[in-house]
PDB file of C-alpha atoms in Angstrom:
ATOM      1  CA  UNK A   1       5.191  15.092  10.812  1.00  0.00           C
ATOM      2  CA  UNK A   2       3.513  11.969   9.375  1.00  0.00           C
ATOM      3  CA  UNK A   3       5.167   9.697   6.866  1.00  0.00           C
ATOM      4  CA  UNK A   4       3.394   9.668   3.492  1.00  0.00           C
ATOM      5  CA  UNK A   5       2.969   6.888   0.974  1.00  0.00           C
ATOM      6  CA  UNK A   6       0.690   6.052  -1.939  1.00  0.00           C
ATOM      7  CA  UNK A   7      -1.235   2.795  -1.875  1.00  0.00           C
ATOM      8  CA  UNK A   8      -4.281   0.857  -2.933  1.00  0.00           C
ATOM      9  CA  UNK A   9      -6.897   0.249  -0.300  1.00  0.00           C
ATOM     10  CA  UNK A  10      -7.857  -3.375   0.283  1.00  0.00           C
ATOM     11  CA  UNK A  11     -11.649  -3.773   0.054  1.00  0.00           C
ATOM     12  CA  UNK A  12     -13.629  -5.963   2.425  1.00  0.00           C
ATOM     13  CA  UNK A  13     -13.954  -8.657  -0.239  1.00  0.00           C
ATOM     14  CA  UNK A  14     -10.183  -9.180   0.019  1.00  0.00           C
ATOM     15  CA  UNK A  15      -9.636  -8.111   3.622  1.00  0.00           C
ATOM     16  CA  UNK A  16     -11.963 -10.762   5.033  1.00  0.00           C
ATOM     17  CA  UNK A  17     -10.202 -13.810   3.537  1.00  0.00           C
ATOM     18  CA  UNK A  18      -6.860 -12.245   4.480  1.00  0.00           C
ATOM     19  CA  UNK A  19      -8.028 -11.842   8.082  1.00  0.00           C
ATOM     20  CA  UNK A  20      -8.695 -15.579   8.267  1.00  0.00           C
ATOM     21  CA  UNK A  21      -4.955 -16.157   7.848  1.00  0.00           C
ATOM     22  CA  UNK A  22      -4.202 -14.519  11.190  1.00  0.00           C
ATOM     23  CA  UNK A  23      -2.897 -16.897  13.845  1.00  0.00           C
ATOM     24  CA  UNK A  24      -0.798 -20.021  13.933  1.00  0.00           C
ATOM     25  CA  UNK A  25       2.561 -18.244  13.986  1.00  0.00           C
ATOM     26  CA  UNK A  26       3.817 -17.427  17.520  1.00  0.00           C
ATOM     27  CA  UNK A  27       6.315 -14.752  16.502  1.00  0.00           C
ATOM     28  CA  UNK A  28       3.862 -12.762  14.362  1.00  0.00           C
ATOM     29  CA  UNK A  29       2.500  -9.288  15.085  1.00  0.00           C
ATOM     30  CA  UNK A  30      -0.561  -9.295  12.848  1.00  0.00           C
ATOM     31  CA  UNK A  31      -1.707  -6.296  10.842  1.00  0.00           C
ATOM     32  CA  UNK A  32      -5.247  -5.208  11.676  1.00  0.00           C
ATOM     33  CA  UNK A  33      -7.533  -5.851   8.681  1.00  0.00           C
ATOM     34  CA  UNK A  34      -8.520  -2.170   8.476  1.00  0.00           C
ATOM     35  CA  UNK A  35      -4.835  -1.372   7.846  1.00  0.00           C
ATOM     36  CA  UNK A  36      -4.321  -3.782   4.927  1.00  0.00           C
ATOM     37  CA  UNK A  37      -3.023  -1.950   1.872  1.00  0.00           C
ATOM     38  CA  UNK A  38      -0.843  -2.377  -1.217  1.00  0.00           C
ATOM     39  CA  UNK A  39       1.956   0.188  -1.150  1.00  0.00           C
ATOM     40  CA  UNK A  40       2.686   1.831  -4.498  1.00  0.00           C
ATOM     41  CA  UNK A  41       5.361   4.347  -3.528  1.00  0.00           C
ATOM     42  CA  UNK A  42       6.848   5.279  -0.154  1.00  0.00           C
ATOM     43  CA  UNK A  43       7.306   9.044   0.114  1.00  0.00           C
ATOM     44  CA  UNK A  44       8.371   9.633   3.709  1.00  0.00           C
ATOM     45  CA  UNK A  45       8.444  12.849   5.731  1.00  0.00           C
ATOM     46  CA  UNK A  46       8.047  15.914   3.523  1.00  0.00           C
ATOM     47  CA  UNK A  47       7.355  19.583   4.084  1.00  0.00           C
ATOM     48  CA  UNK A  48       3.731  20.740   3.769  1.00  0.00           C
ATOM     49  CA  UNK A  49       4.407  22.665   0.544  1.00  0.00           C
ATOM     50  CA  UNK A  50       5.881  19.588  -1.132  1.00  0.00           C
ATOM     51  CA  UNK A  51       2.945  17.526   0.142  1.00  0.00           C
ATOM     52  CA  UNK A  52       0.624  19.979  -1.625  1.00  0.00           C
ATOM     53  CA  UNK A  53       2.635  19.640  -4.835  1.00  0.00           C
ATOM     54  CA  UNK A  54       2.517  15.846  -4.631  1.00  0.00           C
ATOM     55  CA  UNK A  55      -1.261  15.868  -4.210  1.00  0.00           C
ATOM     56  CA  UNK A  56      -1.713  18.289  -7.120  1.00  0.00           C
ATOM     57  CA  UNK A  57       0.445  16.073  -9.374  1.00  0.00           C
ATOM     58  CA  UNK A  58      -1.289  12.855  -8.345  1.00  0.00           C
ATOM     59  CA  UNK A  59      -4.642  14.486  -8.995  1.00  0.00           C
ATOM     60  CA  UNK A  60      -3.657  14.767 -12.657  1.00  0.00           C
ATOM     61  CA  UNK A  61      -3.081  11.017 -13.061  1.00  0.00           C
ATOM     62  CA  UNK A  62      -5.551   9.689 -15.626  1.00  0.00           C
ATOM     63  CA  UNK A  63      -5.651   5.931 -15.848  1.00  0.00           C
ATOM     64  CA  UNK A  64      -8.471   3.407 -16.193  1.00  0.00           C
ATOM     65  CA  UNK A  65      -9.513   1.193 -13.338  1.00  0.00           C
ATOM     66  CA  UNK A  66      -8.249  -2.385 -13.267  1.00  0.00           C
ATOM     67  CA  UNK A  67      -8.488  -5.566 -11.223  1.00  0.00           C
ATOM     68  CA  UNK A  68      -6.130  -7.218  -8.768  1.00  0.00           C
ATOM     69  CA  UNK A  69      -6.103 -10.718  -7.303  1.00  0.00           C
ATOM     70  CA  UNK A  70      -4.052 -12.273  -4.528  1.00  0.00           C
ATOM     71  CA  UNK A  71      -2.087 -15.430  -5.294  1.00  0.00           C
ATOM     72  CA  UNK A  72      -0.115 -17.143  -2.537  1.00  0.00           C
ATOM     73  CA  UNK A  73       1.538 -16.292   0.777  1.00  0.00           C
ATOM     74  CA  UNK A  74       5.273 -15.610   1.162  1.00  0.00           C
ATOM     75  CA  UNK A  75       7.851 -14.118   3.518  1.00  0.00           C
ATOM     76  CA  UNK A  76      10.405 -11.344   3.142  1.00  0.00           C
ATOM     77  CA  UNK A  77      13.834 -12.280   4.463  1.00  0.00           C
ATOM     78  CA  UNK A  78      14.940 -15.719   3.333  1.00  0.00           C
ATOM     79  CA  UNK A  79      17.363 -16.652   6.132  1.00  0.00           C
ATOM     80  CA  UNK A  80      15.783 -14.410   8.762  1.00  0.00           C
ATOM     81  CA  UNK A  81      12.102 -13.949   7.868  1.00  0.00           C
ATOM     82  CA  UNK A  82      10.911 -10.507   8.952  1.00  0.00           C
ATOM     83  CA  UNK A  83       7.371 -10.363   7.573  1.00  0.00           C
ATOM     84  CA  UNK A  84       4.581 -12.402   6.006  1.00  0.00           C
ATOM     85  CA  UNK A  85       2.622 -11.105   3.042  1.00  0.00           C
ATOM     86  CA  UNK A  86       0.049 -12.021   0.431  1.00  0.00           C
ATOM     87  CA  UNK A  87       1.426 -11.861  -3.094  1.00  0.00           C
ATOM     88  CA  UNK A  88      -0.397  -9.928  -5.807  1.00  0.00           C
ATOM     89  CA  UNK A  89      -0.911 -11.475  -9.211  1.00  0.00           C
ATOM     90  CA  UNK A  90       1.067  -9.731 -11.959  1.00  0.00           C
ATOM     91  CA  UNK A  91      -0.870  -6.844 -13.502  1.00  0.00           C
ATOM     92  CA  UNK A  92       0.478  -4.577 -16.265  1.00  0.00           C
ATOM     93  CA  UNK A  93      -2.024  -1.849 -15.293  1.00  0.00           C
ATOM     94  CA  UNK A  94      -0.852  -1.942 -11.669  1.00  0.00           C
ATOM     95  CA  UNK A  95       2.807  -1.800 -12.720  1.00  0.00           C
ATOM     96  CA  UNK A  96       2.148   1.150 -15.042  1.00  0.00           C
ATOM     97  CA  UNK A  97       0.297   3.082 -12.325  1.00  0.00           C
ATOM     98  CA  UNK A  98       3.152   2.510  -9.889  1.00  0.00           C
ATOM     99  CA  UNK A  99       5.700   3.613 -12.472  1.00  0.00           C
ATOM    100  CA  UNK A 100       3.816   6.830 -13.186  1.00  0.00           C
ATOM    101  CA  UNK A 101       3.567   7.646  -9.471  1.00  0.00           C
ATOM    102  CA  UNK A 102       7.280   6.971  -9.071  1.00  0.00           C
ATOM    103  CA  UNK A 103       8.082   9.298 -11.985  1.00  0.00           C
ATOM    104  CA  UNK A 104       5.943  12.021 -10.398  1.00  0.00           C
ATOM    105  CA  UNK A 105       7.776  11.679  -7.096  1.00  0.00           C
ATOM    106  CA  UNK A 106      11.210  11.822  -8.717  1.00  0.00           C
ATOM    107  CA  UNK A 107      10.195  14.803 -10.854  1.00  0.00           C
ATOM    108  CA  UNK A 108       9.271  16.642  -7.634  1.00  0.00           C
ATOM    109  CA  UNK A 109      12.748  15.989  -6.227  1.00  0.00           C
ATOM    110  CA  UNK A 110      12.150  12.896  -4.104  1.00  0.00           C
ATOM    111  CA  UNK A 111      14.956  10.332  -4.143  1.00  0.00           C
ATOM    112  CA  UNK A 112      14.493   7.199  -6.206  1.00  0.00           C
ATOM    113  CA  UNK A 113      13.152   4.217  -4.319  1.00  0.00           C
ATOM    114  CA  UNK A 114      15.996   1.696  -4.159  1.00  0.00           C
ATOM    115  CA  UNK A 115      13.656  -1.230  -3.629  1.00  0.00           C
ATOM    116  CA  UNK A 116      12.169  -3.074  -6.594  1.00  0.00           C
ATOM    117  CA  UNK A 117       8.383  -2.820  -6.717  1.00  0.00           C
ATOM    118  CA  UNK A 118       6.993  -6.138  -5.495  1.00  0.00           C
ATOM    119  CA  UNK A 119       3.241  -5.702  -5.002  1.00  0.00           C
ATOM    120  CA  UNK A 120       2.077  -7.330  -1.784  1.00  0.00           C
ATOM    121  CA  UNK A 121      -0.170  -6.940   1.235  1.00  0.00           C
ATOM    122  CA  UNK A 122       1.657  -7.248   4.565  1.00  0.00           C
ATOM    123  CA  UNK A 123      -0.109  -9.619   6.934  1.00  0.00           C
ATOM    124  CA  UNK A 124       2.329  -9.725   9.849  1.00  0.00           C
ATOM    125  CA  UNK A 125       5.733  -8.599  11.036  1.00  0.00           C
ATOM    126  CA  UNK A 126       7.875 -11.216  12.728  1.00  0.00           C
ATOM    127  CA  UNK A 127       9.913 -11.030  15.920  1.00  0.00           C
ATOM    128  CA  UNK A 128      12.776 -13.527  15.978  1.00  0.00           C
ATOM    129  CA  UNK A 129      10.738 -16.307  14.385  1.00  0.00           C
ATOM    130  CA  UNK A 130      11.787 -19.918  14.168  1.00  0.00           C
ATOM    131  CA  UNK A 131      12.362 -20.649  10.469  1.00  0.00           C
ATOM    132  CA  UNK A 132      10.587 -23.978  10.800  1.00  0.00           C
ATOM    133  CA  UNK A 133       7.458 -22.235  12.159  1.00  0.00           C
ATOM    134  CA  UNK A 134       7.460 -19.830   9.221  1.00  0.00           C
ATOM    135  CA  UNK A 135       7.981 -22.682   6.743  1.00  0.00           C
ATOM    136  CA  UNK A 136       5.021 -24.590   8.207  1.00  0.00           C
ATOM    137  CA  UNK A 137       2.804 -21.521   8.076  1.00  0.00           C
ATOM    138  CA  UNK A 138       3.697 -20.821   4.447  1.00  0.00           C
ATOM    139  CA  UNK A 139       3.156 -24.450   3.444  1.00  0.00           C
ATOM    140  CA  UNK A 140      -0.207 -24.530   5.205  1.00  0.00           C
ATOM    141  CA  UNK A 141      -1.410 -21.449   3.307  1.00  0.00           C
ATOM    142  CA  UNK A 142       0.345 -22.051  -0.018  1.00  0.00           C
ATOM    143  CA  UNK A 143      -2.944 -22.445  -1.878  1.00  0.00           C
ATOM    144  CA  UNK A 144      -4.376 -19.075  -0.864  1.00  0.00           C
ATOM    145  CA  UNK A 145      -6.212 -17.411  -3.767  1.00  0.00           C
ATOM    146  CA  UNK A 146      -8.804 -14.688  -4.232  1.00  0.00           C
ATOM    147  CA  UNK A 147     -10.973 -13.764  -7.213  1.00  0.00           C
ATOM    148  CA  UNK A 148     -10.104 -10.537  -9.052  1.00  0.00           C
ATOM    149  CA  UNK A 149     -11.381  -7.347  -7.427  1.00  0.00           C
ATOM    150  CA  UNK A 150     -11.868  -4.063  -9.271  1.00  0.00           C
ATOM    151  CA  UNK A 151      -9.613  -1.154  -8.271  1.00  0.00           C
ATOM    152  CA  UNK A 152     -11.365   2.186  -8.724  1.00  0.00           C
ATOM    153  CA  UNK A 153      -8.928   4.528  -6.979  1.00  0.00           C
ATOM    154  CA  UNK A 154      -5.575   4.886  -5.255  1.00  0.00           C
ATOM    155  CA  UNK A 155      -4.774   6.999  -2.236  1.00  0.00           C
ATOM    156  CA  UNK A 156      -2.211   9.113  -0.441  1.00  0.00           C
ATOM    157  CA  UNK A 157      -1.865   7.841   3.123  1.00  0.00           C
ATOM    158  CA  UNK A 158      -0.114   9.055   6.241  1.00  0.00           C
ATOM    159  CA  UNK A 159       1.304   7.051   9.114  1.00  0.00           C
ATOM    160  CA  UNK A 160       2.319   8.373  12.498  1.00  0.00           C
ATOM    161  CA  UNK A 161       5.500   7.105  14.131  1.00  0.00           C
ATOM    162  CA  UNK A 162       4.797   3.613  15.398  1.00  0.00           C
ATOM    163  CA  UNK A 163       6.282   0.163  15.538  1.00  0.00           C
ATOM    164  CA  UNK A 164       4.638  -0.625  12.207  1.00  0.00           C
ATOM    165  CA  UNK A 165       1.381  -1.969  10.896  1.00  0.00           C
ATOM    166  CA  UNK A 166      -0.701   1.187  11.244  1.00  0.00           C
ATOM    167  CA  UNK A 167      -2.832   3.003  11.949  1.00  0.00           C
ATOM    168  CA  UNK A 168      -2.894   4.616   8.530  1.00  0.00           C
ATOM    169  CA  UNK A 169      -4.970   7.611   7.513  1.00  0.00           C
ATOM    170  CA  UNK A 170      -6.259   8.160   3.982  1.00  0.00           C
ATOM    171  CA  UNK A 171      -5.390  11.798   3.251  1.00  0.00           C
ATOM    172  CA  UNK A 172      -6.621  11.985  -0.334  1.00  0.00           C
ATOM    173  CA  UNK A 173      -8.183   9.593  -2.845  1.00  0.00           C
ATOM    174  CA  UNK A 174      -7.546   9.695  -6.587  1.00  0.00           C
ATOM    175  CA  UNK A 175     -10.190   7.927  -8.692  1.00  0.00           C
ATOM    176  CA  UNK A 176      -9.200   5.824 -11.662  1.00  0.00           C
ATOM    177  CA  UNK A 177     -11.310   5.860 -14.796  1.00  0.00           C
ATOM    178  CA  UNK A 178     -12.077   7.862 -17.895  1.00  0.00           C
ATOM    179  CA  UNK A 179     -14.668  10.105 -16.204  1.00  0.00           C
ATOM    180  CA  UNK A 180     -13.322  13.361 -14.790  1.00  0.00           C
ATOM    181  CA  UNK A 181     -13.042  13.281 -11.015  1.00  0.00           C
ATOM    182  CA  UNK A 182     -15.354  16.245 -10.492  1.00  0.00           C
ATOM    183  CA  UNK A 183     -18.087  14.337 -12.313  1.00  0.00           C
ATOM    184  CA  UNK A 184     -17.725  11.353  -9.998  1.00  0.00           C
ATOM    185  CA  UNK A 185     -18.470  13.297  -6.859  1.00  0.00           C
ATOM    186  CA  UNK A 186     -14.999  13.081  -5.352  1.00  0.00           C
ATOM    187  CA  UNK A 187     -13.779  16.137  -3.489  1.00  0.00           C
ATOM    188  CA  UNK A 188     -10.670  17.887  -4.700  1.00  0.00           C
ATOM    189  CA  UNK A 189      -7.728  18.599  -2.449  1.00  0.00           C
ATOM    190  CA  UNK A 190      -7.581  22.234  -1.453  1.00  0.00           C
ATOM    191  CA  UNK A 191      -4.193  23.774  -0.753  1.00  0.00           C
ATOM    192  CA  UNK A 192      -3.320  23.693   2.899  1.00  0.00           C
ATOM    193  CA  UNK A 193      -5.772  20.995   4.011  1.00  0.00           C
ATOM    194  CA  UNK A 194      -3.130  18.296   4.269  1.00  0.00           C
ATOM    195  CA  UNK A 195      -0.601  20.774   5.572  1.00  0.00           C
ATOM    196  CA  UNK A 196      -2.934  21.731   8.407  1.00  0.00           C
ATOM    197  CA  UNK A 197      -2.752  18.148   9.694  1.00  0.00           C
ATOM    198  CA  UNK A 198       1.015  18.333  10.060  1.00  0.00           C
ATOM    199  CA  UNK A 199       0.925  20.682  13.006  1.00  0.00           C
TER     200      UNK A 199
END
């Protein structure tokens, strides 16, 4: 059964400059650019019926689109760095979307996420890195910036058991904006479609 999570896709306009940051850190296992994403809420392994309920609830989210920009490169794990990521500039609209998705998940019986929401895009996972190598890499890329990019939808993704870093599959997309989804040409989830992929 795949693990589920909600996330923003990273468009090519952001993925390309991020891909140029690959390299220069011996201990890094780099994320493939096609797997870049901004996690909103980890869901985990759930039964097909609950997956259907989650999709139906997410499909009712009505929020306007917004923009995101990347500002700086950092590491998780201060004494023992475990990953490198691009930081996301603070965005009230992004925070509100994440909070609504989290409320939906908890209302459907999923446990609260114990981790504070820190929007980021994972670039690499580290295997026993030398702290000085990580410090040099971060200093070298400290000035990383991107222009704002419009976010028009969020998605429900699945990930098969792996070491990490993908591949990820977009199961369902949920457009953002004031126009009703059916008018924008996006297909609606039909009960059982996601469940059929769990087999």
